Coordinates of C-alpha atoms and ligand atoms in Angstrom, one line a residue:
Chain A
M11 CA 0.0 0.0 0.0
S12 CA 1.4 3.4 -0.9
P13 CA 1.8 5.9 1.9
P14 CA -1.1 8.2 2.7
V15 CA -1.2 11.4 0.8
L16 CA -2.5 13.4 3.8
E17 CA -2.0 12.7 7.4
I18 CA -3.9 14.5 10.2
D19 CA -1.9 13.9 13.3
N20 CA -3.2 14.6 16.8
L21 CA -4.6 17.9 15.6
T22 CA -6.1 20.3 18.0
M23 CA -7.7 23.6 17.3
R24 CA -9.0 25.8 20.2
F25 CA -10.8 29.2 20.0
G26 CA -10.5 30.7 23.4
G27 CA -12.1 28.2 25.7
L28 CA -13.8 26.2 22.8
T29 CA -12.1 23.2 21.5
A30 CA -13.3 22.8 17.9
I31 CA -10.9 20.0 17.1
D32 CA -9.6 17.7 19.8
R33 CA -6.6 15.5 19.1
L34 CA -7.9 14.3 15.8
S35 CA -5.9 11.8 13.8
F36 CA -6.8 10.3 10.3
K37 CA -5.0 9.4 7.1
V38 CA -6.2 9.9 3.5
E39 CA -5.0 7.4 0.9
R40 CA -3.8 8.7 -2.4
G41 CA -6.5 8.5 -5.0
A42 CA -9.4 7.9 -2.5
I43 CA -12.7 9.7 -2.1
H44 CA -12.5 10.1 1.6
G45 CA -15.6 11.3 3.5
L46 CA -15.5 13.5 6.6
I47 CA -18.8 13.4 8.4
G48 CA -20.4 14.4 11.8
P49 CA -23.2 16.4 13.2
N50 CA -23.3 20.1 12.9
G51 CA -20.6 21.9 14.8
A52 CA -18.5 18.7 15.0
G53 CA -15.5 20.6 13.6
K54 CA -15.5 19.4 9.9
T55 CA -15.1 23.0 8.4
T56 CA -12.5 23.8 11.0
T57 CA -10.5 20.7 10.1
F58 CA -10.6 22.0 6.4
N59 CA -9.6 25.4 7.6
V60 CA -6.6 24.0 9.4
V61 CA -5.6 21.7 6.6
S62 CA -5.8 24.3 4.0
G63 CA -3.7 26.7 6.1
F64 CA -6.5 29.2 6.9
Y65 CA -5.9 28.6 10.6
K66 CA -2.7 27.6 12.4
P67 CA -3.5 24.6 14.7
T68 CA -3.2 25.0 18.5
G69 CA -1.5 21.5 18.4
G70 CA -0.6 18.6 16.3
E71 CA 0.3 18.7 12.6
V72 CA -0.8 18.0 9.1
R73 CA 1.5 16.3 6.7
L74 CA 1.2 16.2 2.9
R75 CA 3.3 13.3 1.4
G76 CA 5.3 13.3 4.7
E77 CA 6.0 17.0 4.7
T78 CA 4.5 19.1 7.4
I79 CA 2.2 21.8 6.0
S80 CA 0.4 23.0 9.0
G81 CA 1.3 26.5 9.9
L82 CA 1.9 27.4 6.2
R83 CA -0.2 30.1 4.8
M84 CA -3.2 29.2 2.6
F85 CA -1.5 30.0 -0.7
E86 CA 1.6 28.0 0.2
V87 CA -0.6 25.0 1.0
A88 CA -2.3 25.5 -2.3
R89 CA 1.0 25.7 -4.2
R90 CA 1.9 22.4 -2.7
G91 CA -1.3 20.8 -4.4
V92 CA -4.0 21.0 -1.8
V93 CA -6.9 23.2 -2.9
R94 CA -10.2 23.7 -1.2
T95 CA -13.8 24.9 -1.8
F96 CA -15.7 26.7 0.8
Q97 CA -18.9 25.7 2.5
H98 CA -21.0 28.6 1.5
S99 CA -20.7 29.6 -2.2
T100 CA -17.6 31.7 -2.0
L101 CA -17.0 32.9 -5.4
F102 CA -15.9 36.2 -7.1
A103 CA -19.5 37.3 -7.4
E104 CA -18.6 40.5 -9.4
L105 CA -16.5 38.7 -11.9
T106 CA -17.6 36.6 -14.8
V107 CA -17.7 32.8 -14.6
L108 CA -14.7 32.6 -17.0
E109 CA -12.8 35.1 -14.9
N110 CA -13.5 33.1 -11.8
V111 CA -12.0 30.0 -13.2
L112 CA -9.1 31.9 -14.6
I113 CA -8.1 32.8 -11.1
G114 CA -8.2 29.0 -10.5
T115 CA -5.4 28.6 -13.1
H116 CA -3.3 31.2 -11.2
M117 CA -0.7 28.6 -10.0
S118 CA -0.3 26.9 -13.2
F119 CA 0.0 30.1 -15.3
P120 CA 1.3 32.7 -12.9
P121 CA 0.8 36.3 -14.3
N122 CA 3.9 38.2 -15.0
I123 CA 3.5 42.0 -15.0
F124 CA 6.5 42.7 -17.2
A125 CA 5.5 40.1 -19.8
A126 CA 1.9 41.5 -19.6
M127 CA 3.0 45.1 -20.3
A128 CA 5.4 44.0 -23.0
G129 CA 2.6 42.0 -24.5
V130 CA 4.7 38.8 -24.6
D131 CA 2.4 36.7 -22.4
K132 CA -0.1 35.7 -25.1
A133 CA 0.8 32.0 -25.0
N134 CA 0.5 32.0 -21.3
R135 CA -3.0 33.6 -21.4
R136 CA -4.1 31.3 -24.1
A137 CA -3.1 28.3 -22.1
A138 CA -4.8 29.6 -19.0
R139 CA -7.9 30.2 -20.9
A140 CA -8.0 26.8 -22.5
R141 CA -7.5 25.2 -19.0
A142 CA -10.3 27.4 -17.7
E143 CA -12.7 26.4 -20.5
E144 CA -11.8 22.8 -19.9
A145 CA -12.8 23.1 -16.2
L146 CA -16.0 24.7 -17.2
E147 CA -16.7 22.2 -19.8
F148 CA -16.1 19.4 -17.1
F149 CA -18.8 20.9 -14.9
G150 CA -21.2 21.6 -17.7
L151 CA -20.8 25.4 -17.3
S152 CA -19.5 26.2 -20.8
G153 CA -22.5 28.2 -22.0
L154 CA -22.3 30.5 -18.9
S155 CA -18.8 31.9 -19.4
D156 CA -19.8 35.6 -19.6
E157 CA -22.3 35.6 -16.9
L158 CA -21.5 37.2 -13.6
A159 CA -20.8 34.5 -11.0
G160 CA -23.1 36.2 -8.5
D161 CA -26.1 35.9 -11.0
L162 CA -25.9 32.1 -11.3
P163 CA -28.5 29.8 -9.6
H164 CA -27.1 28.2 -6.5
G165 CA -26.5 24.8 -8.0
H166 CA -24.4 26.3 -10.6
Q167 CA -22.5 28.4 -8.1
R168 CA -21.5 25.2 -6.3
A169 CA -20.3 23.7 -9.5
L170 CA -18.4 26.8 -10.4
G171 CA -16.7 26.7 -6.9
M172 CA -15.5 23.2 -7.8
A173 CA -14.4 24.3 -11.2
V174 CA -12.3 27.1 -9.8
A175 CA -10.6 24.5 -7.5
L176 CA -10.2 21.9 -10.2
A177 CA -8.7 24.4 -12.7
A178 CA -5.6 24.5 -10.5
R179 CA -5.1 20.8 -11.2
P180 CA -4.7 20.0 -7.5
D181 CA -3.4 16.5 -6.1
V182 CA -5.8 16.8 -3.2
V183 CA -9.1 18.7 -3.1
L184 CA -11.1 19.5 -0.1
L185 CA -14.8 19.9 -0.8
D186 CA -17.0 21.4 1.9
E187 CA -20.6 20.4 1.4
P188 CA -20.5 20.6 -2.4
F189 CA -24.1 19.3 -2.9
T190 CA -25.9 21.7 -0.8
G191 CA -28.4 23.6 -2.9
M192 CA -28.3 21.1 -5.7
N193 CA -31.4 19.2 -6.8
P194 CA -31.2 15.5 -6.9
E195 CA -30.5 15.4 -10.6
E196 CA -27.6 17.9 -10.2
T197 CA -26.2 15.9 -7.2
R198 CA -26.3 12.6 -9.2
R199 CA -24.4 14.3 -12.0
M200 CA -21.9 15.8 -9.6
M201 CA -21.3 12.4 -8.0
E202 CA -20.5 10.9 -11.4
L203 CA -18.0 13.9 -11.9
M204 CA -16.4 13.1 -8.6
V205 CA -15.8 9.6 -9.6
K206 CA -14.5 10.7 -13.0
L207 CA -12.2 13.1 -11.1
R208 CA -10.9 10.5 -8.8
N209 CA -10.2 8.3 -11.7
T210 CA -7.8 10.9 -13.1
G211 CA -5.8 10.5 -9.8
V212 CA -7.0 13.4 -7.7
T213 CA -7.6 12.6 -4.1
I214 CA -10.9 13.9 -2.7
L215 CA -11.6 14.8 0.9
L216 CA -15.3 15.4 1.1
V217 CA -17.5 16.9 3.8
E218 CA -21.1 16.4 3.0
H219 CA -24.5 16.0 4.8
D220 CA -26.1 14.1 2.0
M221 CA -25.6 10.6 3.4
H222 CA -26.8 9.1 0.2
A223 CA -24.1 10.7 -1.7
I224 CA -21.4 10.1 1.0
M225 CA -22.3 6.4 1.2
G226 CA -22.4 6.1 -2.6
L227 CA -19.1 7.8 -3.2
C228 CA -16.6 7.3 -0.5
D229 CA -14.0 4.5 -0.2
R230 CA -13.5 5.5 3.3
I231 CA -15.2 7.7 5.9
T232 CA -14.1 9.4 9.0
C233 CA -16.8 10.4 11.4
M234 CA -16.2 13.1 14.0
S235 CA -18.2 14.5 16.9
F236 CA -17.4 17.3 19.2
G237 CA -14.0 17.8 17.5
R238 CA -13.0 14.1 18.2
L239 CA -12.7 11.1 16.0
L240 CA -15.7 9.0 16.5
A241 CA -15.3 6.2 14.0
E242 CA -13.6 5.3 10.9
G243 CA -14.2 2.7 8.3
N244 CA -15.8 2.0 4.8
P245 CA -19.4 3.0 4.2
Q246 CA -20.7 -0.3 5.4
E247 CA -18.9 -0.1 8.7
I248 CA -19.9 3.5 9.3
R249 CA -23.5 2.9 8.3
H250 CA -23.8 0.3 11.0
H251 CA -21.5 1.8 13.6
P252 CA -23.4 2.2 16.8
D253 CA -21.6 5.4 17.8
V254 CA -22.2 7.1 14.5
I255 CA -26.0 6.3 14.7
E256 CA -26.1 7.6 18.2
A257 CA -24.3 10.7 17.3
Y258 CA -26.5 11.4 14.3
L259 CA -29.9 10.4 15.3
G260 CA -29.8 9.9 19.0
G261 CA -30.7 6.2 18.7
A262 CA -32.5 5.8 15.4
R263 CA -31.7 2.9 13.3
H264 CA -29.9 4.1 10.2
V265 CA -27.6 6.9 9.2
A266 CA -28.6 6.9 5.6
Chain B
M10 CA -10.9 50.8 -36.3
A11 CA -13.8 52.9 -34.9
K12 CA -12.0 52.6 -31.7
L13 CA -8.8 54.0 -33.2
A14 CA -10.6 56.8 -34.9
T15 CA -12.3 57.8 -31.5
L16 CA -8.9 57.7 -29.9
L17 CA -7.2 59.8 -32.6
G18 CA -10.1 62.4 -32.5
F19 CA -9.9 62.5 -28.8
G20 CA -6.2 63.1 -29.0
A21 CA -6.6 65.9 -31.5
I22 CA -9.0 67.5 -29.2
L23 CA -6.6 67.3 -26.3
L24 CA -3.8 68.9 -28.5
A25 CA -6.0 71.7 -29.7
L26 CA -7.6 72.4 -26.4
P27 CA -5.1 74.8 -24.9
H28 CA -5.3 77.1 -27.9
A29 CA -8.9 77.8 -27.0
L30 CA -8.0 78.8 -23.4
S31 CA -6.6 81.8 -21.7
F32 CA -3.2 81.8 -20.0
S33 CA -4.6 81.2 -16.6
Q34 CA -6.9 78.4 -18.0
Q35 CA -3.9 76.8 -19.6
E36 CA -2.2 76.7 -16.2
I37 CA -5.3 75.1 -14.7
L38 CA -5.2 72.6 -17.6
V39 CA -1.7 71.6 -16.6
F40 CA -2.8 70.9 -13.0
L41 CA -5.7 69.0 -14.2
T42 CA -3.5 66.8 -16.3
I43 CA -1.3 66.1 -13.4
N44 CA -4.3 65.4 -11.1
V45 CA -5.6 63.0 -13.7
L46 CA -2.5 60.9 -13.2
L47 CA -2.8 61.2 -9.5
V48 CA -6.4 60.1 -9.4
A49 CA -5.9 57.2 -11.9
S50 CA -3.1 56.0 -9.7
Y51 CA -5.3 56.2 -6.8
R52 CA -7.8 53.9 -8.4
L53 CA -5.0 51.4 -9.2
L54 CA -4.3 51.4 -5.4
T55 CA -7.9 50.8 -4.6
L56 CA -8.2 47.8 -7.0
T57 CA -7.2 45.4 -4.3
G58 CA -9.8 46.9 -2.0
E59 CA -7.7 49.0 0.4
W60 CA -8.1 52.8 0.5
S61 CA -5.1 54.9 1.6
L62 CA -5.1 58.3 3.1
G63 CA -1.5 58.7 2.4
H64 CA -1.5 58.9 -1.4
V65 CA -1.0 62.6 -1.7
V66 CA 1.9 62.4 0.6
I67 CA 3.4 59.7 -1.6
M68 CA 2.9 62.1 -4.4
G69 CA 4.9 64.5 -2.4
V70 CA 7.7 62.0 -1.9
G71 CA 8.0 62.0 -5.7
A72 CA 8.0 65.8 -5.8
Y73 CA 10.6 66.2 -3.1
A74 CA 12.8 63.5 -4.4
S75 CA 12.8 64.8 -8.0
A76 CA 13.3 68.4 -6.9
L77 CA 16.2 67.5 -4.6
L78 CA 17.9 65.2 -7.1
S79 CA 17.8 67.8 -9.8
K80 CA 18.7 70.7 -7.4
R81 CA 21.4 69.1 -5.3
L82 CA 22.9 66.5 -7.7
G83 CA 22.3 68.2 -10.9
I84 CA 20.5 65.4 -12.4
Y85 CA 18.8 66.1 -15.6
V86 CA 15.2 66.8 -14.9
P87 CA 13.4 64.2 -16.8
A88 CA 15.6 61.6 -15.2
A89 CA 15.1 63.0 -11.8
M90 CA 11.4 62.8 -12.4
L91 CA 11.7 59.1 -13.1
L92 CA 13.9 58.7 -10.0
G93 CA 11.3 60.6 -8.0
A94 CA 8.7 58.0 -9.2
V95 CA 11.0 55.3 -8.2
T96 CA 11.7 56.7 -4.7
A97 CA 8.0 57.1 -4.1
A98 CA 7.5 53.4 -5.0
M99 CA 10.5 52.4 -2.7
I100 CA 9.0 54.4 0.2
A101 CA 5.6 52.7 -0.4
L102 CA 7.4 49.3 -0.5
A103 CA 8.9 50.0 2.9
L104 CA 5.5 51.4 4.2
S105 CA 3.7 48.2 3.0
F106 CA 5.3 46.0 5.7
P107 CA 3.7 47.7 8.6
L108 CA 0.6 48.9 6.7
F109 CA -0.4 45.6 5.2
R110 CA -0.7 44.0 8.6
M111 CA -3.8 46.1 8.7
K112 CA -7.0 45.9 6.8
G113 CA -10.0 48.1 6.1
F114 CA -10.4 51.0 8.7
Y115 CA -7.1 50.3 10.3
F116 CA -5.3 50.5 7.1
L117 CA -7.0 53.8 6.3
I118 CA -5.8 55.2 9.7
G119 CA -2.4 53.6 9.4
S120 CA -1.8 55.2 6.0
F121 CA -2.9 58.6 7.3
A122 CA -0.5 58.3 10.2
A123 CA 2.4 57.1 7.9
G124 CA 1.7 60.1 5.7
E125 CA 1.7 62.6 8.6
I126 CA 5.0 61.2 9.8
I127 CA 6.5 61.8 6.4
R128 CA 5.2 65.3 6.4
L129 CA 6.6 65.8 9.9
L130 CA 10.1 64.7 8.7
W131 CA 9.9 67.3 5.8
K132 CA 9.0 70.0 8.3
R133 CA 11.6 68.9 10.9
F134 CA 14.6 68.5 8.7
R135 CA 15.5 71.8 7.1
D136 CA 18.4 70.0 5.4
P137 CA 17.6 68.7 2.9
F138 CA 13.9 69.3 2.9
G139 CA 13.8 72.9 3.6
G140 CA 11.5 72.7 6.7
P141 CA 8.1 74.3 6.7
K142 CA 9.1 76.6 3.8
G143 CA 9.9 73.7 1.6
I144 CA 12.0 73.8 -1.6
K145 CA 12.1 76.9 -3.8
K146 CA 13.6 77.5 -7.2
I147 CA 13.2 74.0 -8.3
D148 CA 14.9 73.5 -11.7
P149 CA 12.3 73.8 -14.6
M150 CA 12.2 71.4 -17.4
P151 CA 15.0 72.2 -19.8
D152 CA 13.7 73.4 -23.1
F153 CA 14.1 71.1 -26.0
D154 CA 13.1 70.8 -29.7
I155 CA 11.7 67.8 -31.3
G156 CA 11.6 69.1 -34.8
I157 CA 7.9 69.6 -35.3
Y158 CA 7.5 71.4 -31.9
A159 CA 10.0 73.5 -29.7
F160 CA 9.2 73.0 -26.1
D161 CA 9.6 76.4 -24.2
F162 CA 8.8 75.5 -20.6
F163 CA 8.2 79.1 -19.7
E164 CA 4.9 78.5 -21.4
P165 CA 2.2 76.5 -19.8
I166 CA 1.1 75.2 -23.1
S167 CA 4.5 73.5 -23.6
Y168 CA 4.4 72.0 -20.2
Y169 CA 0.9 70.9 -20.9
Y170 CA 2.1 69.0 -23.9
F171 CA 4.9 67.3 -22.0
A172 CA 2.7 66.4 -19.1
L173 CA 0.0 65.2 -21.5
A174 CA 2.6 62.8 -23.0
V175 CA 3.9 61.5 -19.7
V176 CA 0.3 61.1 -18.3
G177 CA -0.8 59.5 -21.5
V178 CA 1.9 56.9 -21.5
S179 CA 1.3 56.2 -17.7
L180 CA -2.4 55.8 -18.2
W181 CA -1.8 53.4 -21.0
V182 CA 0.6 51.3 -18.8
M183 CA -2.0 51.3 -16.0
W184 CA -4.7 50.3 -18.4
R185 CA -2.6 47.4 -19.8
I186 CA -1.9 46.2 -16.2
E187 CA -5.5 46.3 -15.2
R188 CA -6.6 44.3 -18.4
S189 CA -3.9 41.7 -17.9
P190 CA -4.0 38.7 -15.7
V191 CA -2.3 40.7 -13.0
G192 CA -5.2 43.1 -13.1
L193 CA -7.7 40.2 -12.9
T194 CA -5.8 39.0 -9.8
F195 CA -6.0 42.5 -8.2
H196 CA -9.9 42.3 -8.7
A197 CA -10.0 38.8 -7.3
V198 CA -8.0 39.9 -4.2
H199 CA -10.6 42.8 -3.7
W200 CA -13.7 40.8 -4.0
Q201 CA -12.8 37.6 -2.3
D202 CA -9.4 37.4 -0.8
R203 CA -9.9 34.1 0.8
L204 CA -10.8 32.4 -2.4
A205 CA -7.9 34.1 -4.1
E206 CA -5.5 32.7 -1.5
A207 CA -7.1 29.3 -1.7
S208 CA -6.3 29.4 -5.4
G209 CA -2.6 30.0 -4.6
V210 CA -2.6 33.8 -4.9
N211 CA -0.1 35.4 -2.5
V212 CA -2.7 38.1 -1.5
R213 CA -0.2 40.1 0.5
A214 CA 2.2 40.3 -2.4
Y215 CA -0.6 41.4 -4.8
R216 CA -1.8 44.1 -2.4
T217 CA 1.8 45.4 -2.1
L218 CA 2.3 45.3 -5.9
A219 CA -0.7 47.4 -6.5
F220 CA 0.3 49.8 -3.7
V221 CA 3.9 50.2 -5.0
L222 CA 2.8 50.6 -8.6
A223 CA 0.2 53.2 -7.7
S224 CA 2.7 55.0 -5.5
G225 CA 5.2 55.2 -8.3
F226 CA 2.6 56.8 -10.6
A227 CA 1.6 59.2 -7.8
G228 CA 5.3 60.0 -7.3
L229 CA 5.6 60.8 -11.0
S230 CA 2.6 63.1 -10.8
G231 CA 4.4 64.9 -7.8
A232 CA 7.5 65.3 -9.9
L233 CA 5.6 66.8 -12.7
L234 CA 3.9 69.2 -10.4
A235 CA 7.2 70.2 -8.6
H236 CA 9.1 71.1 -11.8
Y237 CA 6.0 73.1 -13.0
I238 CA 5.3 75.3 -10.0
G239 CA 8.9 75.5 -8.9
T240 CA 8.3 75.5 -5.2
I241 CA 6.9 72.8 -2.9
N242 CA 6.3 72.6 0.8
P243 CA 4.7 70.2 3.2
N244 CA 1.4 71.9 3.0
S245 CA 1.2 71.2 -0.7
F246 CA 0.5 67.6 0.2
D247 CA -1.7 68.0 3.2
V248 CA -4.9 66.2 4.1
E249 CA -7.1 68.7 2.3
Q250 CA -5.4 67.6 -1.0
M251 CA -6.2 64.1 -0.1
V252 CA -9.9 65.0 0.5
F253 CA -9.9 66.4 -3.0
V254 CA -8.6 63.1 -4.4
L255 CA -11.1 61.2 -2.4
T256 CA -13.8 63.4 -3.7
W257 CA -12.8 63.0 -7.3
T258 CA -12.6 59.2 -6.9
I259 CA -15.8 58.8 -5.1
V260 CA -17.9 61.3 -7.2
G261 CA -16.4 59.7 -10.4
G262 CA -16.8 56.0 -9.2
T263 CA -14.2 53.3 -9.0
A264 CA -15.7 50.5 -11.0
T265 CA -14.3 51.7 -14.2
F266 CA -10.8 52.9 -15.3
Y267 CA -12.2 56.2 -16.4
G268 CA -14.6 56.9 -13.4
P269 CA -12.2 58.7 -11.1
I270 CA -10.6 60.5 -14.1
L271 CA -14.2 61.7 -14.9
G272 CA -14.7 62.8 -11.4
C273 CA -11.5 64.8 -11.5
V274 CA -12.2 66.5 -14.8
V275 CA -15.9 67.3 -14.0
L276 CA -15.2 68.7 -10.5
T277 CA -12.2 70.8 -11.7
I278 CA -14.3 72.3 -14.4
L279 CA -17.0 72.9 -11.9
N280 CA -14.4 74.4 -9.5
E281 CA -12.7 76.5 -12.0
I282 CA -15.6 77.8 -14.1
V283 CA -18.4 77.9 -11.7
L284 CA -16.7 78.6 -8.3
R285 CA -14.0 80.8 -9.3
E286 CA -16.1 82.9 -11.6
A287 CA -18.7 83.3 -8.9
G288 CA -16.2 84.2 -6.3
F289 CA -16.7 81.1 -4.1
E290 CA -13.1 79.9 -4.4
Q291 CA -12.6 80.3 -0.6
M292 CA -15.5 77.9 0.1
R293 CA -14.0 75.1 -2.0
P294 CA -13.4 72.6 0.8
L295 CA -16.9 73.2 2.1
I296 CA -18.4 72.7 -1.3
Y297 CA -16.3 69.7 -2.0
G298 CA -17.6 68.1 1.2
L299 CA -21.2 68.9 0.2
I300 CA -20.7 67.4 -3.3
L301 CA -19.1 64.3 -1.6
I302 CA -22.0 63.8 0.7
L303 CA -24.6 64.5 -2.0
S304 CA -23.0 62.1 -4.5
V305 CA -22.7 59.3 -1.9
L306 CA -26.4 59.8 -1.1
F307 CA -27.8 60.2 -4.6
M308 CA -25.3 58.8 -7.0
P309 CA -23.6 55.9 -5.0
K310 CA -22.1 54.4 -8.1
G311 CA -20.6 57.6 -9.3
L312 CA -20.6 59.6 -12.5
E313 CA -19.3 56.7 -14.4
S314 CA -22.8 55.0 -13.8
L315 CA -24.4 57.8 -15.8
V316 CA -22.0 57.2 -18.6
R317 CA -22.5 53.5 -18.4
G318 CA -26.3 54.1 -18.4
A319 CA -25.9 56.1 -21.6
F320 CA -23.9 53.3 -23.3
S321 CA -25.8 50.7 -21.4
G322 CA -24.6 47.1 -21.9
R323 CA -21.5 48.1 -23.8
N324 CA -18.2 47.7 -22.0
A325 CA -20.1 46.7 -18.9
R326 CA -17.7 45.9 -16.1
K327 CA -19.5 44.7 -12.9
N328 CA -20.4 47.6 -10.7
S329 CA -22.2 45.8 -7.8
A330 CA -20.3 47.1 -4.9
G331 CA -22.1 44.6 -2.6
E332 CA -20.3 43.1 0.3
T333 CA -18.8 39.7 -0.3
E334 CA -20.0 37.0 2.0
A335 CA -18.4 37.1 5.5
M336 CA -16.2 34.2 6.8
E337 CA -18.6 31.7 8.4
Ligands
ADP20 N1 -13.3 31.2 14.0 C1 -14.0 30.6 15.0 N2 -14.1 31.2 16.2 C2 -14.7 30.6 17.2 N3 -15.3 29.4 17.1 C3 -15.3 28.8 15.9 C4 -14.7 29.3 14.8 N4 -14.7 28.5 13.7 C5 -15.5 27.5 14.2 N5 -15.9 27.6 15.5 C6 -16.6 26.7 16.3 O1 -16.0 25.5 16.2 C7 -17.0 24.4 16.2 C8 -16.9 23.6 14.9 O2 -17.4 24.3 13.9 P1 -17.3 23.8 12.4 O3 -16.0 23.3 12.1 O4 -17.9 24.9 11.5 O5 -18.4 22.7 12.4 P2 -18.9 21.8 11.2 O6 -18.4 22.3 10.0 O7 -18.6 20.4 11.5 O8 -20.4 22.0 11.2 C9 -18.4 25.1 16.4 O9 -18.8 25.0 17.7 C10 -18.0 26.6 15.9 O10 -18.9 27.4 16.6
MG21 MG1 -19.2 23.1 8.3

């Protein structure tokens, strides 16, 4: 078995007196779709915020291919291949759909001000644009290039958020509740795209409340509650894990 | 092609304009040209979302540096002007380290404090800055001849043509920057810095870049001013001037490249033609304050929104200044 691409090791994040993540450890295998679930307030988004470098952890560390990345700034983490989306549609609402995705290509095609002024960055701009259009195509947004991102319906905004992340060609992508606001048909299509994406070698760490989606997609699931690791296993194991059922439904039969 | 024709026509008007004006109006035209550069550079600064109150002082840094370099070291005036711009950019780079630890309101106050400190240094150090009296007898532009036109810088019209060329090239450079991927990244940093950073953008570096570039162009405008009026002092770059820049920018609107320029031109014309003729010149700050408040209340998207309304749809660049979603 190849070494895990991402290791969360004894991670703790405190906000004043509140411990949002409490000595959390889990590993994400390369090329997996790994689910991170737990009741509201469990600390899933906070975990993403620490892994992506938005917060510095109070304790513990995050390793990417064995290298410690916790404590790096968000753009430095991104440049190492870990790109995230945000729980609420966080987009450049005032920019067009194409421009949004062009920002996603920033790392692959870094702008150069001198080249831009001299007009010798045409090839770079063309390549960035091609990459952006490819990402839009993948998410079925091609026809919407010139719309303002803020004007899109919610489902399309979620898809655009993923297109921005994917345009960066990350090794690991962290998706925070990507299916919220999508209708069942959109969700189904997105799930297919996730699988397609994973098959291209991208590792996906997924926070999602839609249990049907989580169970259908994930190779492995980590369940947390009150900042702590509650259970880990494949979908079957998680579905029937008594602690998970307890945490989610306070005693009802099934998670899904 | 139509675009080129418009541009050429516009250029011809700008070249012919001073011949239709009186001597004192020509002088105002020179100041206006310089202020257009100042206000356009201010917009470049605001592209990444931070508003500074130190921009006019940075302009002053360019003015002082260029004046001193030519006067003390005998550097050829056009070269001194460029070095003045570079000095302003360098001072801005140094200031960016403390300033970009702050955001929003704190940045605003921090930039004001930084500017006041610089002005204090000018006042305090008679050598080389000349203290409160400033620098007098700044070298004028040396006359030169380009074959079709002989520049005689004793005439405002010659200085106008010179300034027009410098400002024109500067605006063209700023325009190219904004339309480039660098400019797109500036906008991204402004509208949603978290997403930009998650996309690998070094947000701090881009804010600094915009600040340094804008300061360089502001410094250049200061140098143009210094060698035209021949005398500068700390009060030439005080907060009252900054309020004018803010007023031009806000009245014009910042969503487009031309918005602040429009604000500057319209308010200058209003000021010179209406106020001066009517003898209200003394009340300029008061009236500017009033215009500022009225425009915020009744024209929050600036004069540019009127132009955009007139050409509705064409060239539309998003103008919704809505706050972006807060961190959850
Ligand atoms: N910046 C913050 N400051 C203070 N408390 C926070 C902050 N971010 C998250 N929290 C708290 O941490 C806990 C976990 O939140 P979160 O990670 O958003 O949960 P989840 O995404 O699993 O629903 C919550 O109690 C939340 O209020
Ligand atoms: Mg959450």
